[in-house]
Coordinates of C-alpha atoms in Angstrom, one line a residue:
Chain H
M1 CA 9.5 26.7 23.8
K2 CA 6.2 24.9 24.9
L3 CA 4.2 27.8 23.0
F4 CA 6.3 27.2 20.0
W5 CA 5.6 22.9 20.0
S6 CA 2.0 23.9 20.6
F7 CA 1.7 25.8 17.6
L8 CA 3.3 23.4 15.5
V9 CA 1.0 20.7 16.6
K10 CA -2.2 22.8 16.3
M11 CA -0.6 23.6 12.5
Q12 CA -0.2 20.3 11.3
D13 CA -3.6 19.9 12.7
K14 CA -5.2 22.3 10.4
M15 CA -3.0 21.5 7.9
K16 CA -4.5 17.6 7.6
I17 CA -7.5 19.4 7.6
L18 CA -6.5 21.3 4.5
G19 CA -5.4 18.3 2.9
A20 CA -8.7 16.3 3.8
I21 CA -9.9 18.8 1.5
C22 CA -7.9 19.1 -1.3
L23 CA -8.6 15.1 -1.4
M24 CA -12.2 15.7 -1.5
G25 CA -11.2 18.2 -4.1
M26 CA -9.2 16.0 -6.3
C27 CA -11.8 13.3 -6.4
S28 CA -14.7 15.6 -6.9
V29 CA -12.6 17.4 -10.1
T30 CA -12.0 14.2 -11.4
C31 CA -15.5 12.8 -11.3
A32 CA -17.1 15.9 -12.4
D33 CA -14.8 15.8 -15.5
V34 CA -16.1 12.1 -16.1
F35 CA -19.6 13.6 -15.9
L36 CA -19.4 16.3 -18.2
R37 CA -17.8 13.9 -20.7
G38 CA -19.7 11.4 -20.5
V39 CA -22.9 13.0 -20.4
F40 CA -22.4 16.4 -22.3
N41 CA -19.1 15.5 -24.2
M42 CA -18.0 18.6 -22.1
P43 CA -14.9 17.4 -19.8
I44 CA -13.4 19.9 -17.5
Y45 CA -10.3 21.7 -19.5
G46 CA -6.8 21.3 -17.4
S47 CA -9.0 18.8 -15.0
E48 CA -5.8 16.3 -15.1
E49 CA -3.6 19.4 -14.0
I50 CA -6.3 20.5 -11.5
A51 CA -6.3 17.0 -9.8
T52 CA -2.6 16.9 -9.7
I53 CA -2.4 20.0 -7.9
F54 CA -4.7 19.2 -5.4
A55 CA -2.9 15.5 -5.1
T56 CA 0.3 17.3 -4.5
L57 CA -1.2 19.3 -1.6
T58 CA -3.1 16.3 0.0
I59 CA -0.1 14.7 -0.1
A60 CA 2.4 17.9 1.3
F61 CA -0.3 18.6 3.6
S62 CA -0.1 15.3 5.2
L63 CA 3.3 15.1 5.9
P64 CA 3.5 16.3 9.5
Y65 CA 0.3 14.3 10.3
S66 CA 2.1 11.3 9.0
H67 CA 5.0 12.1 11.9
I68 CA 2.8 12.5 14.4
K69 CA 0.8 9.2 13.4
D70 CA 4.1 7.4 12.7
V71 CA 3.0 5.6 10.1
H72 CA 6.0 5.4 8.0
I73 CA 7.0 1.7 8.1
G74 CA 10.2 0.1 9.7
V75 CA 11.5 -3.0 10.5
E76 CA 11.2 -3.7 14.0
L77 CA 12.8 -7.0 13.9
L78 CA 16.1 -6.3 16.0
V79 CA 15.1 -3.0 17.7
R80 CA 12.2 -4.9 19.5
L81 CA 14.7 -7.4 21.5
L82 CA 16.8 -4.4 22.6
S83 CA 15.9 -2.7 25.9
K84 CA 13.4 0.5 26.2
K85 CA 17.1 2.4 26.8
I86 CA 18.8 1.5 23.7
Q87 CA 15.6 1.3 21.9
G88 CA 15.7 5.2 23.2
I89 CA 19.0 6.3 22.2
I90 CA 18.7 4.2 18.9
R91 CA 15.4 6.2 18.2
V92 CA 16.8 9.8 18.9
I93 CA 20.1 8.5 16.4
T94 CA 17.8 7.9 13.6
Q95 CA 15.3 11.0 14.0
T96 CA 18.4 13.1 14.0
F97 CA 19.2 11.5 10.7
A98 CA 15.8 12.0 9.4
F99 CA 16.0 15.6 10.5
L100 CA 18.9 16.5 8.7
L101 CA 17.6 15.1 5.6
M102 CA 14.2 16.3 5.7
A103 CA 16.2 20.2 6.5
I104 CA 18.1 18.9 3.4
I105 CA 15.0 18.6 1.4
T106 CA 13.3 21.3 2.8
W107 CA 16.2 24.1 1.7
R108 CA 16.6 22.4 -1.5
M109 CA 12.9 22.5 -2.0
S110 CA 12.8 25.8 -1.8
T111 CA 15.8 26.9 -4.0
Y112 CA 13.9 24.4 -6.7
A113 CA 10.7 26.6 -6.3
V114 CA 12.8 29.9 -7.1
T115 CA 15.0 28.5 -10.1
M116 CA 11.2 27.5 -11.1
S117 CA 10.1 30.8 -10.8
E118 CA 13.5 32.5 -12.5
S119 CA 12.6 30.0 -15.5
G120 CA 9.1 30.7 -15.8
V121 CA 7.9 27.2 -15.6
L122 CA 4.4 26.9 -15.9
S123 CA 2.0 23.9 -16.6
M124 CA 1.0 22.8 -19.8
N125 CA -2.9 23.6 -20.3
L126 CA -3.7 25.6 -17.8
E127 CA -0.6 27.7 -18.1
L128 CA -0.1 28.2 -13.9
P129 CA 3.0 28.9 -12.1
M130 CA 4.0 25.8 -10.5
Y131 CA 6.6 27.2 -8.4
Y132 CA 3.8 28.3 -5.8
L133 CA 3.1 24.6 -5.4
V134 CA 6.6 23.8 -4.4
H135 CA 6.9 26.3 -2.6
V136 CA 3.9 25.0 -0.4
L137 CA 6.0 21.5 -0.6
S138 CA 8.7 23.1 1.1
F139 CA 6.8 25.0 3.8
C140 CA 5.0 21.3 4.6
F141 CA 9.1 20.0 4.7
L142 CA 10.0 22.6 6.9
I143 CA 6.7 21.9 9.9
F144 CA 7.5 18.0 9.2
S145 CA 11.5 18.7 10.0
L146 CA 10.6 20.8 12.9
L147 CA 8.1 18.1 14.3
I148 CA 11.1 15.6 14.3
L149 CA 13.4 17.9 15.8
K150 CA 10.8 18.6 18.5
D151 CA 10.5 14.4 19.5
I152 CA 14.7 14.9 19.1
I153 CA 14.7 17.8 22.2
Q154 CA 12.3 16.0 23.9
F155 CA 14.1 13.2 24.3
F156 CA 16.9 15.3 25.8
T157 CA 15.1 17.4 28.1
G158 CA 13.4 14.2 29.1
V159 CA 10.1 16.3 29.6
K160 CA 7.1 15.1 26.9
E161 CA 5.6 18.5 27.0
K162 CA 1.8 18.3 27.3
I163 CA 0.5 20.5 24.7
Chain O
M1 CA 36.7 2.0 -6.1
S2 CA 34.4 0.7 -8.7
P3 CA 30.5 1.9 -8.6
T4 CA 29.1 -1.8 -8.7
A5 CA 31.8 -2.1 -5.1
I6 CA 30.0 1.4 -3.9
G7 CA 26.6 -0.1 -4.5
I8 CA 27.2 -3.3 -2.8
I9 CA 28.6 -1.1 0.3
G10 CA 25.4 1.1 -0.1
I11 CA 23.0 -1.8 0.1
L12 CA 24.7 -3.6 2.8
I13 CA 25.0 0.2 4.7
M14 CA 20.9 0.2 3.4
L15 CA 20.1 -3.4 5.1
A16 CA 21.9 -2.2 8.2
I17 CA 19.8 0.8 9.1
F18 CA 16.6 -0.8 7.9
M19 CA 17.6 -3.1 11.4
T20 CA 17.7 0.4 13.9
K21 CA 13.7 0.8 12.5
M22 CA 14.5 3.9 10.6
P23 CA 11.8 4.0 8.1
V24 CA 12.1 2.5 5.0
A25 CA 11.4 5.8 2.8
Y26 CA 13.8 7.5 4.8
V27 CA 16.6 5.0 4.6
M28 CA 16.4 4.9 1.0
T29 CA 17.0 8.6 0.6
L30 CA 19.7 8.8 2.6
V31 CA 21.3 6.0 1.0
G32 CA 20.5 7.1 -2.3
F33 CA 21.3 10.7 -1.9
V34 CA 24.6 10.4 -0.2
G35 CA 25.4 7.5 -2.4
F36 CA 24.5 9.2 -5.8
G37 CA 26.9 12.2 -3.9
I38 CA 29.7 10.1 -3.6
L39 CA 29.9 8.9 -7.2
I40 CA 28.3 11.6 -9.4
S41 CA 28.7 14.6 -7.0
F42 CA 26.6 16.3 -4.1
P43 CA 25.8 19.3 -5.8
A44 CA 24.0 17.0 -8.4
A45 CA 22.6 14.8 -5.6
L46 CA 21.1 18.0 -4.3
A47 CA 19.1 18.8 -7.4
L48 CA 18.1 15.5 -7.3
L49 CA 16.0 15.3 -3.9
P50 CA 13.7 18.1 -4.5
R51 CA 13.0 17.0 -7.7
N52 CA 12.4 13.2 -6.8
F53 CA 9.9 14.0 -4.5
Y54 CA 8.2 16.9 -6.1
D55 CA 7.9 14.4 -9.4
S56 CA 6.4 11.4 -7.2
F57 CA 4.3 13.9 -4.9
S58 CA 2.9 15.4 -8.4
S59 CA 2.9 12.4 -11.0
Y60 CA -0.9 12.1 -12.3
E61 CA -0.8 8.2 -12.2
L62 CA -0.2 7.9 -8.6
T63 CA -3.2 10.3 -8.0
T64 CA -4.7 7.0 -8.2
I65 CA -3.5 5.8 -4.8
P66 CA -5.3 7.9 -2.5
L67 CA -8.7 7.6 -4.1
F68 CA -8.6 3.5 -4.4
V69 CA -7.4 3.6 -0.7
L70 CA -10.0 6.0 0.0
M71 CA -12.7 4.2 -1.4
G72 CA -11.5 1.1 0.8
Q73 CA -11.6 3.4 3.4
L74 CA -15.0 4.5 2.9
A75 CA -16.5 0.8 2.4
F76 CA -15.5 -0.3 5.8
N77 CA -16.7 2.6 7.8
G78 CA -19.6 2.5 5.1
G79 CA -20.8 -1.0 6.6
I80 CA -20.4 -2.3 3.2
S81 CA -17.9 -5.3 4.1
R82 CA -20.5 -6.3 6.9
K83 CA -22.8 -6.6 4.3
L84 CA -20.5 -8.7 2.4
Y85 CA -19.3 -10.9 5.1
N86 CA -23.6 -11.6 5.7
T87 CA -24.3 -12.7 2.5
A88 CA -21.4 -15.3 2.1
Y89 CA -22.6 -16.4 6.2
N90 CA -26.3 -16.6 4.4
F91 CA -24.6 -19.2 1.6
L92 CA -21.8 -21.0 3.3
G93 CA -22.5 -20.9 7.2
N94 CA -24.6 -23.9 7.4
I95 CA -21.7 -26.2 6.3
K96 CA -18.4 -27.3 8.0
G97 CA -15.9 -24.6 8.3
G98 CA -18.6 -22.3 6.4
L99 CA -17.7 -19.5 8.2
A100 CA -14.4 -19.7 7.9
M101 CA -15.4 -20.4 4.3
A102 CA -17.4 -17.2 4.2
T103 CA -14.4 -15.1 5.9
V104 CA -12.1 -16.0 2.6
S105 CA -15.1 -15.3 0.6
T106 CA -15.4 -12.1 1.9
C107 CA -11.9 -11.5 1.8
T108 CA -12.1 -11.5 -1.9
A109 CA -15.3 -9.4 -2.2
F110 CA -14.0 -6.5 -0.1
G111 CA -10.6 -6.7 -2.0
A112 CA -12.5 -5.5 -5.2
V113 CA -13.2 -2.7 -3.2
C114 CA -10.1 -1.5 -1.2
G115 CA -6.4 -2.3 -2.4
S116 CA -4.8 -3.2 1.0
S117 CA -4.2 -6.3 2.6
P118 CA -3.7 -5.0 6.4
A119 CA -6.9 -3.1 5.8
T120 CA -8.8 -5.8 4.5
A121 CA -7.5 -8.4 7.4
A122 CA -8.3 -5.6 9.9
T123 CA -11.8 -5.8 8.8
M124 CA -12.5 -9.1 8.3
A125 CA -11.2 -9.6 11.9
T126 CA -13.7 -7.5 13.1
V127 CA -16.9 -8.9 11.6
G128 CA -15.6 -12.3 11.1
M129 CA -13.9 -13.2 14.4
P130 CA -16.7 -12.7 16.7
E131 CA -19.6 -14.9 14.6
M132 CA -16.6 -17.5 14.3
R133 CA -15.7 -17.4 17.9
R134 CA -19.5 -17.8 18.5
F135 CA -20.4 -21.0 16.8
G136 CA -16.9 -22.6 19.0
Y137 CA -14.3 -22.4 15.8
A138 CA -10.4 -23.0 16.4
D139 CA -8.8 -19.6 16.8
S140 CA -6.3 -21.1 14.6
L141 CA -8.8 -22.0 12.3
S142 CA -11.3 -18.5 12.4
A143 CA -7.3 -16.4 12.7
G144 CA -5.6 -18.2 10.1
S145 CA -8.5 -17.7 7.7
V146 CA -8.8 -13.7 8.2
A147 CA -5.1 -13.3 7.7
S148 CA -4.4 -15.4 4.9
G149 CA -8.0 -14.2 3.5
G150 CA -6.3 -10.6 4.1
G151 CA -3.5 -11.0 1.8
L152 CA -6.5 -11.7 -1.0
G153 CA -7.1 -7.9 -1.2
M154 CA -3.5 -7.8 -2.8
I155 CA -4.3 -9.6 -5.9
M156 CA -8.0 -8.6 -6.1
P157 CA -8.1 -5.4 -8.5
P158 CA -7.7 -2.7 -7.3
S159 CA -4.6 -3.6 -5.6
V160 CA -2.6 -1.3 -4.3
V161 CA 0.7 -3.0 -5.1
L162 CA -0.1 -3.8 -8.3
I163 CA -0.4 0.2 -9.4
I164 CA 2.9 0.4 -7.9
Y165 CA 4.2 -2.6 -10.0
G166 CA 2.9 -0.7 -13.2
I167 CA 4.1 2.3 -12.2
L168 CA 7.8 1.2 -11.8
T169 CA 8.0 -1.3 -14.9
E170 CA 5.8 0.8 -17.1
Q171 CA 3.0 -1.9 -17.5
S172 CA -0.7 -0.9 -18.0
I173 CA -2.3 -1.0 -15.2
G174 CA -5.7 -2.0 -16.8
A175 CA -3.8 -5.1 -17.6
L176 CA -2.4 -5.8 -14.4
F177 CA -6.1 -5.7 -12.7
V178 CA -7.7 -8.0 -15.1
S179 CA -4.4 -10.4 -14.4
G180 CA -5.3 -10.6 -11.1
I181 CA -9.0 -11.6 -11.4
F182 CA -8.7 -15.3 -12.3
P183 CA -5.5 -16.1 -9.8
A184 CA -7.4 -14.5 -7.0
F185 CA -10.7 -16.7 -7.7
L186 CA -7.7 -19.9 -7.9
M187 CA -6.5 -18.7 -4.4
T188 CA -9.8 -18.4 -3.0
F189 CA -11.1 -21.7 -4.0
L190 CA -7.7 -22.9 -2.7
F191 CA -8.1 -21.3 0.7
I192 CA -12.1 -23.0 0.8
T193 CA -10.6 -26.3 0.0
C194 CA -8.2 -25.8 2.5
V195 CA -10.8 -24.9 5.2
Y196 CA -12.5 -28.0 4.0
I197 CA -9.9 -30.4 4.4
T198 CA -8.9 -28.9 7.7
C199 CA -12.2 -29.7 8.9
R200 CA -12.8 -33.0 7.3
I201 CA -9.5 -34.1 9.3
D202 CA -10.7 -32.5 12.6
P203 CA -14.4 -31.5 12.2
T204 CA -14.2 -29.6 15.7
Q205 CA -12.2 -26.7 14.2
G206 CA -15.1 -25.4 12.4
P207 CA -18.8 -26.4 13.3
R208 CA -22.3 -26.2 11.3
G209 CA -23.6 -22.4 11.5
E210 CA -27.2 -21.4 10.8
K211 CA -28.9 -22.4 8.2
F212 CA -31.1 -20.3 6.1
T213 CA -33.7 -20.5 3.5
L214 CA -33.3 -20.0 0.1
A215 CA -35.3 -16.6 -0.1
Q216 CA -33.2 -15.4 2.9
K217 CA -30.2 -16.0 0.8
M218 CA -31.5 -14.2 -2.3
K219 CA -32.6 -11.7 -0.3
S220 CA -29.2 -10.8 1.6
L221 CA -28.0 -11.3 -1.9
L222 CA -29.8 -8.9 -3.3
G223 CA -28.9 -6.4 -1.0
L224 CA -25.3 -6.2 -2.6
A225 CA -26.7 -5.3 -5.9
D226 CA -25.7 -1.4 -5.6
T227 CA -21.8 -2.8 -4.0
L228 CA -21.3 -4.9 -6.9
A229 CA -23.1 -2.3 -9.5
V230 CA -20.2 0.2 -8.6
F231 CA -17.5 -2.5 -8.7
A232 CA -18.4 -3.5 -11.9
L233 CA -18.8 0.6 -12.9
V234 CA -15.2 1.1 -11.7
M235 CA -13.7 -1.9 -13.5
S236 CA -15.7 -1.9 -16.7
G237 CA -15.0 1.6 -17.0
L238 CA -11.1 0.7 -16.9
F239 CA -11.4 -2.3 -18.8
Y240 CA -13.0 -0.5 -22.1
G241 CA -11.0 2.5 -21.5
F242 CA -13.7 4.9 -20.9
F243 CA -11.4 5.9 -17.4
T244 CA -8.2 6.4 -16.8
P245 CA -7.0 4.6 -13.4
T246 CA -7.2 7.8 -11.9
E247 CA -10.9 8.7 -12.9
S248 CA -12.1 5.0 -12.1
A249 CA -10.5 5.0 -8.5
A250 CA -13.1 8.7 -8.1
V251 CA -15.5 7.2 -9.3
G252 CA -15.2 4.2 -7.3
V253 CA -15.2 6.6 -4.6
F254 CA -18.3 8.6 -5.2
G255 CA -20.1 5.1 -6.2
V256 CA -19.2 3.7 -2.8
L257 CA -19.7 7.3 -0.6
S258 CA -23.4 7.3 -2.5
V259 CA -24.3 3.9 -1.7
S260 CA -23.3 4.4 2.1
I261 CA -25.0 7.3 2.3
I262 CA -28.1 6.2 0.3
R263 CA -28.0 2.9 3.0
R264 CA -27.4 5.4 6.0
Q265 CA -24.9 3.6 6.9
L266 CA -21.9 6.4 7.2
T267 CA -21.5 8.7 9.2
W268 CA -20.1 12.0 9.3
K269 CA -17.8 10.7 12.1
G270 CA -16.7 7.6 10.1
F271 CA -16.6 9.8 6.5
V272 CA -13.7 12.1 8.5
K273 CA -12.1 9.2 9.6
S274 CA -11.9 7.6 6.2
L275 CA -10.2 10.7 4.9
Y276 CA -7.9 11.0 7.7
E277 CA -6.9 7.6 7.5
T278 CA -6.4 8.0 3.6
L279 CA -4.1 10.7 4.4
Q280 CA -2.0 8.7 6.4
T281 CA -1.9 5.7 4.5
S282 CA -1.3 7.9 1.3
T283 CA 1.5 9.9 2.7
M284 CA 3.3 6.7 3.3
I285 CA 3.0 5.2 0.4
L286 CA 4.1 8.3 -1.7
F287 CA 7.0 9.0 0.4
L288 CA 8.2 5.2 -0.1
I289 CA 7.8 5.9 -3.6
G290 CA 10.0 9.3 -3.3
G291 CA 12.6 7.4 -1.1
A292 CA 12.5 4.6 -4.1
V293 CA 13.1 7.0 -6.8
V294 CA 16.1 8.5 -5.4
F295 CA 17.3 5.1 -4.3
G296 CA 16.7 3.8 -7.7
K297 CA 18.9 6.8 -9.5
F298 CA 21.8 5.8 -7.2
L299 CA 21.3 2.2 -8.0
A300 CA 21.3 2.7 -12.0
V301 CA 24.3 4.9 -11.4
T302 CA 26.1 1.8 -10.0
R303 CA 25.2 0.1 -13.0
I304 CA 24.3 -3.0 -9.8
P305 CA 20.7 -3.8 -11.9
F306 CA 23.1 -4.1 -15.2
E307 CA 25.7 -6.3 -13.8
V308 CA 23.5 -8.7 -11.8
A309 CA 21.7 -9.2 -15.0
T310 CA 24.4 -9.7 -17.4
W311 CA 25.7 -12.3 -14.5
V312 CA 22.3 -14.1 -14.4
S313 CA 22.3 -14.5 -18.0
G314 CA 25.8 -15.6 -18.2
L315 CA 24.7 -18.6 -15.6
D316 CA 24.3 -22.1 -17.1
L317 CA 21.1 -22.6 -15.5
P318 CA 17.6 -23.2 -16.8
S319 CA 15.3 -20.1 -16.7
F320 CA 12.7 -22.1 -14.6
L321 CA 15.3 -22.5 -11.8
I322 CA 16.7 -18.9 -12.0
M323 CA 13.2 -17.9 -11.9
G324 CA 12.8 -20.2 -8.8
I325 CA 15.6 -18.2 -7.0
I326 CA 14.2 -14.7 -7.4
I327 CA 10.5 -16.0 -6.1
F328 CA 12.9 -17.5 -3.2
I329 CA 14.3 -14.1 -2.3
Y330 CA 11.3 -12.3 -2.8
F331 CA 9.7 -15.0 -0.1
I332 CA 12.8 -14.5 2.1
G333 CA 12.4 -10.4 1.6
G334 CA 8.7 -10.9 2.6
C335 CA 9.2 -12.0 5.5
F336 CA 11.3 -9.2 6.8
M337 CA 10.0 -6.4 5.0
D338 CA 6.9 -4.8 3.8
S339 CA 5.7 -5.9 0.7
L340 CA 5.4 -2.6 -1.0
G341 CA 9.1 -1.5 0.1
L342 CA 10.0 -4.7 -0.7
I343 CA 8.9 -4.2 -4.4
M344 CA 10.3 -0.9 -4.7
L345 CA 13.8 -1.5 -3.7
T346 CA 14.0 -5.2 -5.9
I347 CA 12.3 -4.4 -8.9
P348 CA 14.8 -2.1 -10.6
I349 CA 17.5 -5.2 -10.1
F350 CA 15.2 -8.4 -11.3
F351 CA 12.4 -7.0 -13.6
P352 CA 15.5 -6.7 -16.6
I353 CA 16.6 -10.1 -15.4
V354 CA 13.0 -11.5 -15.6
T355 CA 12.5 -9.9 -18.9
N356 CA 15.8 -11.1 -20.5
L357 CA 14.7 -14.5 -19.6
G358 CA 11.7 -14.2 -21.9
Y359 CA 9.0 -14.0 -19.2
D360 CA 6.0 -12.2 -18.9
P361 CA 6.1 -8.8 -17.2
I362 CA 2.1 -9.4 -16.2
W363 CA 2.7 -12.6 -15.4
F364 CA 6.0 -11.8 -13.1
G365 CA 3.6 -8.7 -11.5
I366 CA 1.1 -11.6 -10.3
I367 CA 3.3 -14.2 -9.1
I368 CA 5.4 -11.3 -6.9
V369 CA 2.6 -10.1 -5.7
L370 CA 1.1 -13.4 -4.7
V371 CA 5.1 -14.2 -3.1
T372 CA 5.4 -11.0 -1.1
E373 CA 1.7 -12.3 0.0
M374 CA 2.7 -15.2 1.4
G375 CA 5.2 -12.7 3.4
V376 CA 2.3 -10.6 5.3
I377 CA 1.8 -13.9 6.8
T378 CA 5.0 -15.9 7.7
P379 CA 6.8 -14.9 10.9
P380 CA 8.9 -12.4 11.5
V381 CA 7.2 -9.8 10.4
G382 CA 3.9 -10.8 8.7
I383 CA 1.8 -7.6 9.1
N384 CA -1.5 -9.4 9.1
V385 CA -0.8 -11.4 11.7
Y386 CA 0.1 -8.8 14.0
V387 CA -3.2 -6.7 12.4
V388 CA -5.1 -9.7 13.0
Y389 CA -3.9 -10.2 16.2
G390 CA -4.4 -6.6 17.5
V391 CA -7.7 -6.4 16.3
S392 CA -8.9 -9.7 17.7
R393 CA -8.1 -8.7 21.5
G394 CA -10.2 -6.0 20.9
V395 CA -13.2 -8.0 19.4
V396 CA -12.9 -11.8 20.8
G397 CA -10.4 -11.0 23.7
D398 CA -7.7 -13.7 24.7
I399 CA -5.9 -15.0 21.3
S400 CA -2.3 -16.2 21.3
L401 CA 0.2 -15.4 18.3
E402 CA 0.9 -19.1 18.3
D403 CA -2.5 -20.1 17.5
I404 CA -2.4 -17.5 14.6
F405 CA 0.7 -18.6 13.4
R406 CA -0.2 -21.9 13.8
G407 CA -3.5 -21.4 11.5
I408 CA -1.9 -20.0 8.8
L409 CA 0.1 -23.0 8.2
P410 CA -2.4 -24.8 5.7
F411 CA -3.3 -21.7 4.0
L412 CA 0.7 -20.8 3.3
L413 CA 0.8 -24.7 1.6
A414 CA -2.1 -23.5 -0.7
T415 CA -0.4 -20.4 -1.3
V416 CA 2.4 -22.6 -2.5
V417 CA 0.4 -24.9 -4.7
G418 CA -1.5 -22.0 -6.5
I419 CA 2.1 -20.2 -7.2
I420 CA 3.3 -23.2 -8.5
I421 CA -0.1 -23.8 -10.8
L422 CA 0.5 -20.1 -12.2
M423 CA 3.9 -21.3 -13.0
I424 CA 3.3 -24.2 -14.7
F425 CA 0.0 -22.5 -16.5
P426 CA 0.3 -19.0 -17.1
Q427 CA -2.4 -18.7 -19.1
I428 CA -4.7 -18.3 -15.8
I429 CA -3.0 -15.0 -15.5
L430 CA -2.2 -13.9 -19.3
F431 CA -5.8 -15.4 -20.4
L432 CA -7.9 -12.0 -19.9
P433 CA -5.3 -9.4 -20.7
H434 CA -4.7 -11.1 -23.8
L435 CA -8.4 -11.2 -24.6
M436 CA -8.9 -7.7 -23.9
Y437 CA -5.8 -5.7 -24.2

């Protein structure tokens, strides 16, 4: 099990790097388009689409990292008044719901990708098959869900395995 | 059970789950998904989930957010904030409370390159708090000016909250940005006045700092020329229609990156840190938007926005009173919730009411941002207060939360005065957008 969790954490680390590369890619394509359009009157054909694909990948690859960093905002008002033990129990319950929700999104995202592939949906200008992107998104949600599952299991085993 | 009753139960359940500290984005998705499933059908709800998240993540309009966040992060890690502060310090440091005034002015200026309120507060706490401690400023005044001034980053363009509001209500982001400029200046003026009055009443709160010659002042101002040029390029390109908001954000990133590299102020480590911080913030915001979209679909089928709008229109109350009630609800909500979450949750309900009452959507956007700005400095949530508390403990050592909360009181009053002024004189907000659009 430890090996699997270790693999997951390493995976999110690599995905984070890919996310950062995509972020710079989105910025570079947009800047290049503005420059070429402004100076040479030669905009990059489909630059909006390329930037959008980079943006989607940026967010997708950062999903597991956002969980590791616990960046999603929650209302702490009541919980922080409770004992550590109760806080832990509440956390594991909410994480179970979060895991189920993300698992459903993962499953439906892959179904959505298959539907898109079967109906032959292409992007408007560059005519790229967008279902690949949805498959990537589904995979990222899968890693995200598994990382939540890892926290739940570690709560019950009572061991924070050193990875 | 009627759809409206199910909707009300859904909202109550959502508020109850919020109290468990489950992330707001997850709660909105969960309640929206289950509610939509009950009202329409679960196969329809299952089809809704991936589509809504994919559409949110792949929206071209929303690509603006990671880029403006990156611009702010690069400005912070590239030392632009420190330079802005030094310039303001050169000009204002010699008068009583001058350092606090410089802090407020720098918050506004830094808000012009960074669209996030906590990021502005964190930056200014790092830069301004040690200086104010060195010159013997009272902790309440220094921390209060940093936490409150940080909120100005929300209204000074580019503002992430204004982008979200613009997308949710289908308003021009350019018009919203331009409409935020005068209110940001007004609030800066009011905050500076607030510091002045505080120091007049009790001069020990903010003693005089160093005095600088005119040559030193001009030199510090010239040092900012490149940063100001980047801001002018980004904003003018956007306002005159040469750039889309995404393009202006990308040009801004390129500009700030170039300035920081040329000045040799951005290290590779700082650059990578900026990228990773941007990934965190952007994912949090985009996930929140995805959740809000799912919840919005549920809200739409409950007909609650329509019912509330009809009910409010039928009330025999003057429109300014209804607006007052809405603002009060936002203020109370802002005390408990993050401004982005609050806006995404409530705009589908209140926006139709406000437009039905005949108020300008751009004006409403600015007012709401200002009201939620009060939320970031009021207990019990008051995110800026905790940011300043956390950062200050690292840079100046001992400081109490009580001091910070005491320090923000005068600024809170100034914000209320600002909102009243903007309600009486909406032209302050609408003058520029009407002139340019």
